[in-house]
mmCIF file of C-alpha atoms and ligand atoms in Angstrom:
data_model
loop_
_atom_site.group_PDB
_atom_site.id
_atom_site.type_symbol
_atom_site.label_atom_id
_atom_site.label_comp_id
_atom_site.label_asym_id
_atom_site.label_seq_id
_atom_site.Cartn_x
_atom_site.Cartn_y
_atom_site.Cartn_z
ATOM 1 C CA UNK A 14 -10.980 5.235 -25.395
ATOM 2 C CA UNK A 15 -10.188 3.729 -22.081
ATOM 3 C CA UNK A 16 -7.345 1.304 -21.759
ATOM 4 C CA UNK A 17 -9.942 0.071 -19.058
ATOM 5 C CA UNK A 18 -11.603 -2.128 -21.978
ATOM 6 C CA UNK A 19 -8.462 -4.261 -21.995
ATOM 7 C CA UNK A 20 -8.837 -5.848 -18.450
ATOM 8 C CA UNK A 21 -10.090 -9.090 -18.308
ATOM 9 C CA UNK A 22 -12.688 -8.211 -15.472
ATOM 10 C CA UNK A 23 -12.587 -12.118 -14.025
ATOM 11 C CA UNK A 24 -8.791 -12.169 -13.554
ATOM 12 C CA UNK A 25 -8.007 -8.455 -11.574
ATOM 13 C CA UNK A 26 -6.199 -9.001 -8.468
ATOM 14 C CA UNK A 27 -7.644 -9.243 -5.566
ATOM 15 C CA UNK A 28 -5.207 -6.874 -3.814
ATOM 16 C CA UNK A 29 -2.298 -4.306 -5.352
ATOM 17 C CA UNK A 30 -0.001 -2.239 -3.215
ATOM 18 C CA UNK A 31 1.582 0.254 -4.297
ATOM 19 C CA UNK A 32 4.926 2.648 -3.410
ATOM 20 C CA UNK A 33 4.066 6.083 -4.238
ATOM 21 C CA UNK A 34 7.172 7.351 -4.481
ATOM 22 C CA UNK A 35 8.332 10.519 -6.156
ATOM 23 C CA UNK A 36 6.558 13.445 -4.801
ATOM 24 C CA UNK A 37 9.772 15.423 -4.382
ATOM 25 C CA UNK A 38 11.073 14.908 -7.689
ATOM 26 C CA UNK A 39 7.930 16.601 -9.362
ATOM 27 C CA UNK A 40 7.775 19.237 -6.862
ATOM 28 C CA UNK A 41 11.595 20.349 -8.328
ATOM 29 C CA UNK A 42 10.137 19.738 -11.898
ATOM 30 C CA UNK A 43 7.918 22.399 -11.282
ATOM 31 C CA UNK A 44 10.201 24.583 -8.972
ATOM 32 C CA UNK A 45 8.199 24.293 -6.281
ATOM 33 C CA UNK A 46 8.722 22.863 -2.125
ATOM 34 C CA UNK A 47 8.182 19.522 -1.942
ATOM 35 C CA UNK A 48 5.823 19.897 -0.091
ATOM 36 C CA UNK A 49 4.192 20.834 -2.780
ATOM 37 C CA UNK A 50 4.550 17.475 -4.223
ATOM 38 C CA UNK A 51 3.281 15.524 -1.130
ATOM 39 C CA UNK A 52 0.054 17.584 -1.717
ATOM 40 C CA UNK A 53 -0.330 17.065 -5.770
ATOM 41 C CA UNK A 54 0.070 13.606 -4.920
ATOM 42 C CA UNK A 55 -3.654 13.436 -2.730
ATOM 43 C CA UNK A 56 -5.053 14.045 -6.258
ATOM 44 C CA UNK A 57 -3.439 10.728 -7.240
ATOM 45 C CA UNK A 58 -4.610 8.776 -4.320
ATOM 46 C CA UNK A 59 -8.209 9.629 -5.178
ATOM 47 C CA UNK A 60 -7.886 8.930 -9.068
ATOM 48 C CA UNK A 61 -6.442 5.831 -8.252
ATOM 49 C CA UNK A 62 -8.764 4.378 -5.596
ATOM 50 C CA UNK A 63 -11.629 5.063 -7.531
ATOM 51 C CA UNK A 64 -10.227 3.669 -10.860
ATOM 52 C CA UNK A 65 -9.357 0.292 -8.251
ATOM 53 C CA UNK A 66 -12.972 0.461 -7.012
ATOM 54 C CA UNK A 67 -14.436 0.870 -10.648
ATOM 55 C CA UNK A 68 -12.814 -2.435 -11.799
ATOM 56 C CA UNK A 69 -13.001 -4.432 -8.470
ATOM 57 C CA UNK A 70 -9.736 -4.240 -6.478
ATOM 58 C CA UNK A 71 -10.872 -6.137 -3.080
ATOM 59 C CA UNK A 72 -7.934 -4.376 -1.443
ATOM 60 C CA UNK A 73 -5.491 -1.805 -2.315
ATOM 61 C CA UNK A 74 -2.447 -0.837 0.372
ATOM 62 C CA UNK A 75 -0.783 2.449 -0.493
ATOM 63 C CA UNK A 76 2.628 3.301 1.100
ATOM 64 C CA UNK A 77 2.593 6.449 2.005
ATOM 65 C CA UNK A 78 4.916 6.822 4.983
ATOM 66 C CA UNK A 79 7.746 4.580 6.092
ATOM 67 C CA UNK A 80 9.409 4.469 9.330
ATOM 68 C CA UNK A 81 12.571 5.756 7.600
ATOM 69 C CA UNK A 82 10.664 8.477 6.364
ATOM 70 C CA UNK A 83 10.865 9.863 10.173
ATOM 71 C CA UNK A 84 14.382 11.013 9.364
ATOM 72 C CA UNK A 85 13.420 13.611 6.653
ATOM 73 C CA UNK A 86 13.520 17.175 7.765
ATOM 74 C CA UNK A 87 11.184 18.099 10.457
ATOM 75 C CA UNK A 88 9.340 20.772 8.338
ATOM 76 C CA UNK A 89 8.700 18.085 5.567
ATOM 77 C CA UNK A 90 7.761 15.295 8.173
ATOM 78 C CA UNK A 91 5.007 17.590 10.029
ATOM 79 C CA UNK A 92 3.797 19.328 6.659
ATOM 80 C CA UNK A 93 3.046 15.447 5.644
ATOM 81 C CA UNK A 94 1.729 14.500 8.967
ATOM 82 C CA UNK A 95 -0.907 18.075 8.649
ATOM 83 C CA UNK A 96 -1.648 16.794 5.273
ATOM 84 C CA UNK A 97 -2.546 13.687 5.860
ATOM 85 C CA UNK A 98 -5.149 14.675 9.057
ATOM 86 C CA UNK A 99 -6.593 17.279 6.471
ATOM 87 C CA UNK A 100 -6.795 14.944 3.782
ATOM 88 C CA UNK A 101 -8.077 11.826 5.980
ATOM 89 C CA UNK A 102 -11.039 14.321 7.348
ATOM 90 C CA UNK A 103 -11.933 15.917 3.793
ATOM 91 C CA UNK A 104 -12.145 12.220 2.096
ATOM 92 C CA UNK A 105 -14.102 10.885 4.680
ATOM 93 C CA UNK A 106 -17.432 11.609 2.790
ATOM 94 C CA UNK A 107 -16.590 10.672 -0.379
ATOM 95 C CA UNK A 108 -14.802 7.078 0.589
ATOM 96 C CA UNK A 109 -18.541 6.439 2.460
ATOM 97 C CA UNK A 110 -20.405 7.466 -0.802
ATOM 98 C CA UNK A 111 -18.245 5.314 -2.369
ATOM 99 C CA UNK A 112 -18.259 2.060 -0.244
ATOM 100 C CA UNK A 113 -14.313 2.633 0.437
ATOM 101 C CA UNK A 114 -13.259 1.218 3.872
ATOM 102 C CA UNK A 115 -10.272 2.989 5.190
ATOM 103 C CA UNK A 116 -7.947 0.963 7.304
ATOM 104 C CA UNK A 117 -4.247 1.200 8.268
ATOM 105 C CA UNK A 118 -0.765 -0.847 8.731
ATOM 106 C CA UNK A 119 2.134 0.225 10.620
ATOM 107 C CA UNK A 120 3.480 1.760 14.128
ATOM 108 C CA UNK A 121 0.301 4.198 14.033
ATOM 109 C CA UNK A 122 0.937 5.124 18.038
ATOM 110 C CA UNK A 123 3.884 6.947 16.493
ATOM 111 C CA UNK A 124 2.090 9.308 14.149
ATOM 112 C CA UNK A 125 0.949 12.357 16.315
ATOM 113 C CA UNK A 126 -1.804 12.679 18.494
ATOM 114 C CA UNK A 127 -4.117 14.498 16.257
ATOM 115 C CA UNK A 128 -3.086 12.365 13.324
ATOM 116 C CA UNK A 129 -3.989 9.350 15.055
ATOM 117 C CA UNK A 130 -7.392 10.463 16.106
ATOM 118 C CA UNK A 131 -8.341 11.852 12.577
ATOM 119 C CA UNK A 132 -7.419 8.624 11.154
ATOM 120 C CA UNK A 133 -9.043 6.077 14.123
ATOM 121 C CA UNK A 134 -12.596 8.365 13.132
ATOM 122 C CA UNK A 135 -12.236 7.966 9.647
ATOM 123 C CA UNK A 136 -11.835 4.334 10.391
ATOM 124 C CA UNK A 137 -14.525 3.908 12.370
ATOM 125 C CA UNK A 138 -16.690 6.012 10.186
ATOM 126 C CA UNK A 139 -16.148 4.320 6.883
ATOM 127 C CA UNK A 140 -16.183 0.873 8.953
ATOM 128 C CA UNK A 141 -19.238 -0.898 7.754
ATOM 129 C CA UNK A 142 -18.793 0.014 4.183
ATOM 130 C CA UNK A 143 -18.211 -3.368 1.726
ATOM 131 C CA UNK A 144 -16.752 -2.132 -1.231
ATOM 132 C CA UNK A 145 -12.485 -1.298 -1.789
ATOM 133 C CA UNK A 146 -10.786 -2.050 1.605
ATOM 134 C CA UNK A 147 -8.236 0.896 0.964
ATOM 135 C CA UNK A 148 -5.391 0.214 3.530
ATOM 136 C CA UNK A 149 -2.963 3.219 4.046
ATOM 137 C CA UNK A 150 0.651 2.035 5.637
ATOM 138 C CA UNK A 151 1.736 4.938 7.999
ATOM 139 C CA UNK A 152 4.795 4.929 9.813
ATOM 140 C CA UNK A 153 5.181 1.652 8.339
ATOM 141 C CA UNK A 154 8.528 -0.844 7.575
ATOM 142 C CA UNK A 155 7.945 -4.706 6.945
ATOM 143 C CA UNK A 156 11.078 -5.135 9.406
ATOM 144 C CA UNK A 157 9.354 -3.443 12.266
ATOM 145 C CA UNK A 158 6.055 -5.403 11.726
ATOM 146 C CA UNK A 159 8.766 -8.542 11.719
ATOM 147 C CA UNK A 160 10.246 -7.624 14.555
ATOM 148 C CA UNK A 161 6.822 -7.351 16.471
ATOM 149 C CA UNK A 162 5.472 -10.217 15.379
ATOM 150 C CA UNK A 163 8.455 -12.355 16.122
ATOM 151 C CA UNK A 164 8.697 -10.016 20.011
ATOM 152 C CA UNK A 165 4.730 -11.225 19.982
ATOM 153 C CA UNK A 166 5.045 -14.931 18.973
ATOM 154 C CA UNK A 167 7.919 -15.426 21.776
ATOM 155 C CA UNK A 168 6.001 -14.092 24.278
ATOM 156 C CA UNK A 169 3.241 -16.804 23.194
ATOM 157 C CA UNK A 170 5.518 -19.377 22.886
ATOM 158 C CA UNK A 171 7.278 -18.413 26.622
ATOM 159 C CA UNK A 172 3.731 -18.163 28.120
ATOM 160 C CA UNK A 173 2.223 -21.507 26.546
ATOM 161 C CA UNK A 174 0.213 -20.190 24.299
ATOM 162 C CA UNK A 175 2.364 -21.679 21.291
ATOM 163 C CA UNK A 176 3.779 -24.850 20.722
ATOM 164 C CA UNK A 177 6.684 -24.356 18.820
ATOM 165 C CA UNK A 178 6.412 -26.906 16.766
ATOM 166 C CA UNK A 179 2.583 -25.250 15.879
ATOM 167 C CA UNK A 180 4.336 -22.234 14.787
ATOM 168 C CA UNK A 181 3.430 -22.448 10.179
ATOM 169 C CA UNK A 182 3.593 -19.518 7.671
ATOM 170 C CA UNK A 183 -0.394 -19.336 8.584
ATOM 171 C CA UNK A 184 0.523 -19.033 11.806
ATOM 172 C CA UNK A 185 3.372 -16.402 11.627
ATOM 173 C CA UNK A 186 0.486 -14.622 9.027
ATOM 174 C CA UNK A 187 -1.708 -13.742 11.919
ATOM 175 C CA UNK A 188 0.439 -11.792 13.397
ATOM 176 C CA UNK A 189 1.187 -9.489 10.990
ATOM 177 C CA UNK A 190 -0.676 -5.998 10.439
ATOM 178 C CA UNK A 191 -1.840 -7.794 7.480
ATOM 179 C CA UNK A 192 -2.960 -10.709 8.917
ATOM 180 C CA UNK A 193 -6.780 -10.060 7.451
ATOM 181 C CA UNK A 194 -5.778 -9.577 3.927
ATOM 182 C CA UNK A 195 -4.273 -11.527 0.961
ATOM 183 C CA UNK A 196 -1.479 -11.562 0.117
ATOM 184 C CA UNK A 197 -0.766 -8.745 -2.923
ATOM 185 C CA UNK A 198 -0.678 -10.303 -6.097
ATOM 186 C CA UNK A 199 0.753 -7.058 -7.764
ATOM 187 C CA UNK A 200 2.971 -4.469 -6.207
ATOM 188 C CA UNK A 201 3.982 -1.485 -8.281
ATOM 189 C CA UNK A 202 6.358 1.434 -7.779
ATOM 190 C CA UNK A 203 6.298 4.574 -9.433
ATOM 191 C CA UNK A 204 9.201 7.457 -9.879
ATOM 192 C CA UNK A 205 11.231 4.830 -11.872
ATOM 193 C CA UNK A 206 13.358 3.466 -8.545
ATOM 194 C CA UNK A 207 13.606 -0.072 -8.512
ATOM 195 C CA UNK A 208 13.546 -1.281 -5.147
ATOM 196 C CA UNK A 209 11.179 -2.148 -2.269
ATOM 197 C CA UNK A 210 12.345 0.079 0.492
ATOM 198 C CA UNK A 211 11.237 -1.925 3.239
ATOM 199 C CA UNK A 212 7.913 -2.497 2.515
ATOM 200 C CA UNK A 213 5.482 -5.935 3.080
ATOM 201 C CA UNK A 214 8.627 -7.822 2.736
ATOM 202 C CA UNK A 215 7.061 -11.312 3.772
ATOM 203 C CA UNK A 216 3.474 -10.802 2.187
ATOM 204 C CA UNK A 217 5.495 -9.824 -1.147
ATOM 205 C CA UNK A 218 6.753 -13.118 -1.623
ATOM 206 C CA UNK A 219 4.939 -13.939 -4.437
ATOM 207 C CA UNK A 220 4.001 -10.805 -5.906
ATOM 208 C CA UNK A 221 4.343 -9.589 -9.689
ATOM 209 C CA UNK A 222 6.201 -6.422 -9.586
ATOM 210 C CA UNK A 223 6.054 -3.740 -11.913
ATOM 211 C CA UNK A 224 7.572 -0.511 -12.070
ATOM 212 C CA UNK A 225 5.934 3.004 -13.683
ATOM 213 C CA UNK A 226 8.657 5.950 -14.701
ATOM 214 C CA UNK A 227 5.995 8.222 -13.918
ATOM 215 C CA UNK A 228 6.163 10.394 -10.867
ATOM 216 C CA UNK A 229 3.203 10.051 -8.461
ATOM 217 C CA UNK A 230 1.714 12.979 -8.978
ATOM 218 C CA UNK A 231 1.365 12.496 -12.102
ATOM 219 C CA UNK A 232 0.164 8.833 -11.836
ATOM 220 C CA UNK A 233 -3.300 8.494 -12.415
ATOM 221 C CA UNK A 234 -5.855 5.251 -12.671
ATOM 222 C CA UNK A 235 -4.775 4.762 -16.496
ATOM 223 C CA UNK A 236 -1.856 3.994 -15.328
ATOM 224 C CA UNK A 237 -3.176 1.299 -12.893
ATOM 225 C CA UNK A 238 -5.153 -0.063 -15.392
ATOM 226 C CA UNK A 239 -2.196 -0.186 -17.574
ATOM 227 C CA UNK A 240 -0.121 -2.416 -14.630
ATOM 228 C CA UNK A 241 -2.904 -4.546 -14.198
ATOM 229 C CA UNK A 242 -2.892 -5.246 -17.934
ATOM 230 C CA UNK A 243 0.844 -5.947 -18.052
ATOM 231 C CA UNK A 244 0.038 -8.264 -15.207
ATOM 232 C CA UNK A 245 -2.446 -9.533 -16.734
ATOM 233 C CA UNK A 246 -0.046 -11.319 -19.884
ATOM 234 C CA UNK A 247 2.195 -12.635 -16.971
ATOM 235 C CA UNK A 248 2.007 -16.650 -16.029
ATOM 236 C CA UNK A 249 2.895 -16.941 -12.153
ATOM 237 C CA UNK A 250 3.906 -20.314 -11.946
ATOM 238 C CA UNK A 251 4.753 -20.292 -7.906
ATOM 239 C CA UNK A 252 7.974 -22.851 -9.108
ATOM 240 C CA UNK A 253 6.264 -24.899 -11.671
ATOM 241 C CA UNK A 254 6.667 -25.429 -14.876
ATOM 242 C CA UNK A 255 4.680 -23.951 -17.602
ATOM 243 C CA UNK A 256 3.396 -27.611 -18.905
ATOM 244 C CA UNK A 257 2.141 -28.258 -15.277
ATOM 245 C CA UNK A 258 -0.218 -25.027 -15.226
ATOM 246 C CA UNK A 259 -0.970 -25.495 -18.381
ATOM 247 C CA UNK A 260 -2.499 -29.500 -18.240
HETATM 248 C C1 LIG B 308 7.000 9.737 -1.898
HETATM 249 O O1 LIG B 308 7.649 10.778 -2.541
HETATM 250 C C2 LIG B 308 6.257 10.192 -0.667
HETATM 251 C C3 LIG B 308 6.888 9.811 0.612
HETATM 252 C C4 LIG B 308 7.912 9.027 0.745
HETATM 253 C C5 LIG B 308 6.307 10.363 1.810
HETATM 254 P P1 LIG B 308 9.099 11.274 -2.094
HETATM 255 O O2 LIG B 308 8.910 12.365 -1.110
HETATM 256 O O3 LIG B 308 9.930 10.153 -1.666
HETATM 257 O O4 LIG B 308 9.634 11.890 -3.461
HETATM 258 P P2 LIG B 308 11.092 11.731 -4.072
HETATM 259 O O5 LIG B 308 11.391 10.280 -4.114
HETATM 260 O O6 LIG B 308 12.005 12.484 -3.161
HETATM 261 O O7 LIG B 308 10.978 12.328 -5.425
HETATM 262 C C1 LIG B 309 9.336 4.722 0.039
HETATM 263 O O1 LIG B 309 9.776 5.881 -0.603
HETATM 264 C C2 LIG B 309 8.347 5.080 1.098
HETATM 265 C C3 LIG B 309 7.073 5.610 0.630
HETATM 266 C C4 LIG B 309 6.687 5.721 -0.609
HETATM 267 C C5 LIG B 309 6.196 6.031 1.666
HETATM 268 P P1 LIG B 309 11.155 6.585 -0.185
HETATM 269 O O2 LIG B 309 11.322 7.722 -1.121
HETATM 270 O O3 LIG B 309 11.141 6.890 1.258
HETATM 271 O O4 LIG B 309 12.199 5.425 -0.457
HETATM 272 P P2 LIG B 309 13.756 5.502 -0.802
HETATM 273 O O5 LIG B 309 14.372 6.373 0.223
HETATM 274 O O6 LIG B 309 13.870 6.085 -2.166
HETATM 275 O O7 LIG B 309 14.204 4.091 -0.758
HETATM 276 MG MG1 LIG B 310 11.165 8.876 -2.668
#
């Protein structure tokens, strides 16, 4: 039977992010490229986003390239980049059928010209859809989207757009990538690293973590249902005390 029956359907987060990390790793598991890896991982991705849809994730962000990520061998950095304009155009279909609306984070005028276009038509395409908002974070860091929305709230602040003293943690929210979405209330990692390699460092203030041994590719929506769960028996208590959440 499904773990699935465990979730308490009224309490699932309203958005999980999640580092897919460990592509590589499996691909030398089963002696093969990693490359290899990056691709067995798509079949994640889709198992996963439809296991978030079936129990009604609002929003799900999936890291899936960092701006670090840019210093990997070229072969492995443009193999990734083909996949995911292959992938983004094949899926297109089935995120309409399933109500999935496709949106991004990150530096995206870095990814390459036919990348970009493939994903700004999937985009577009899967736009008016109401279901999962499934938000991939390409050629993303949290300390370049920092950097640009400090750069940007200068500017607004030099030109009179800003008071200074207007300047609030709502206000330093909208301009962020994110600055449509809640904040995640779970963030998981799989490949059994512990560590948040520069992702949504501000929006993760707050977040449960939780960490999966499993490699990506072998990571499939059980798994997410078995996080959420976990998650589930936590009490966040945002610097209360227990008695206080409790009364
Ligand atoms: C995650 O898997 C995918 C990307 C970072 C693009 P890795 O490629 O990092 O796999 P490992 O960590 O080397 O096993
Ligand atoms: C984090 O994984 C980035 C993505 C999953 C896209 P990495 O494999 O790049 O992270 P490190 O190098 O282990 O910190
Ligand atoms: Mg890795």
């Amino acid at each position: 039977m499904s773990n699935k029956t465990q979730i308490d359907l009224t309490k699932v987060p309203k958005h999980i992010a999640i580092i897919m990390d460990g592509n590589g790793r499996w691909a030398k598991v089963h002696n093969q490229p990693r490359v290899f890896g990056h691709s067995k991982g798509v079949v994640s991705v889709r198992d996963v986003v439809e296991g978030a849809g079936e129990i009604g994730v609002k929003h799900l962000t999936l890291y899936a390239f960092s701006t670090e990520n840019w210093k990997r061998p070229k072969l492995e950095v443009s193999a990734l980049m083909q996949l995911l304009v292959n992938t983004i155009s094949k899926e297109t279909d089935s995120l309409n059928k399933n109500n999935v609306k496709l949106t991004a984070i990150g530096d995206l005028k870095s990814l390459p010209s036919s990348c970009y276009s493939e994903l700004n038509k999937a985009i577009e395409k899967t736009s008016a859809n109401t279901g999962l908002n499934l938000i991939l974070a390409l050629s993303y860091s949290a300390k370049w989207e920092l950097t640009e929305a400090i750069k940007q709230i200068a500017k607004d602040v030099q030109n009179n757009t800003l008071p200074v003293n207007d300047i609030t943690e709502s206000i330093i929210n909208n301009y962020l990538n994110t600055k449509d979405i809640p904040e995640p209330e779970l963030l998981i990692r799989t490949s059994g690293e512990h560590r948040i390699s520069n992702f949504l460092l501000w929006q993760i203030a707050y977040s449960e973590l939780y960490f999966s041994d499993k490699l990506w590719p072998d990571y499939r929506k059980e798994d997410l249902f078995e996080a959420i769960i976990d998650y589930q028996k936590r009490e966040r208590r945002f610097g209360l005390t227990s008695e206080q959440l409790t009364s």
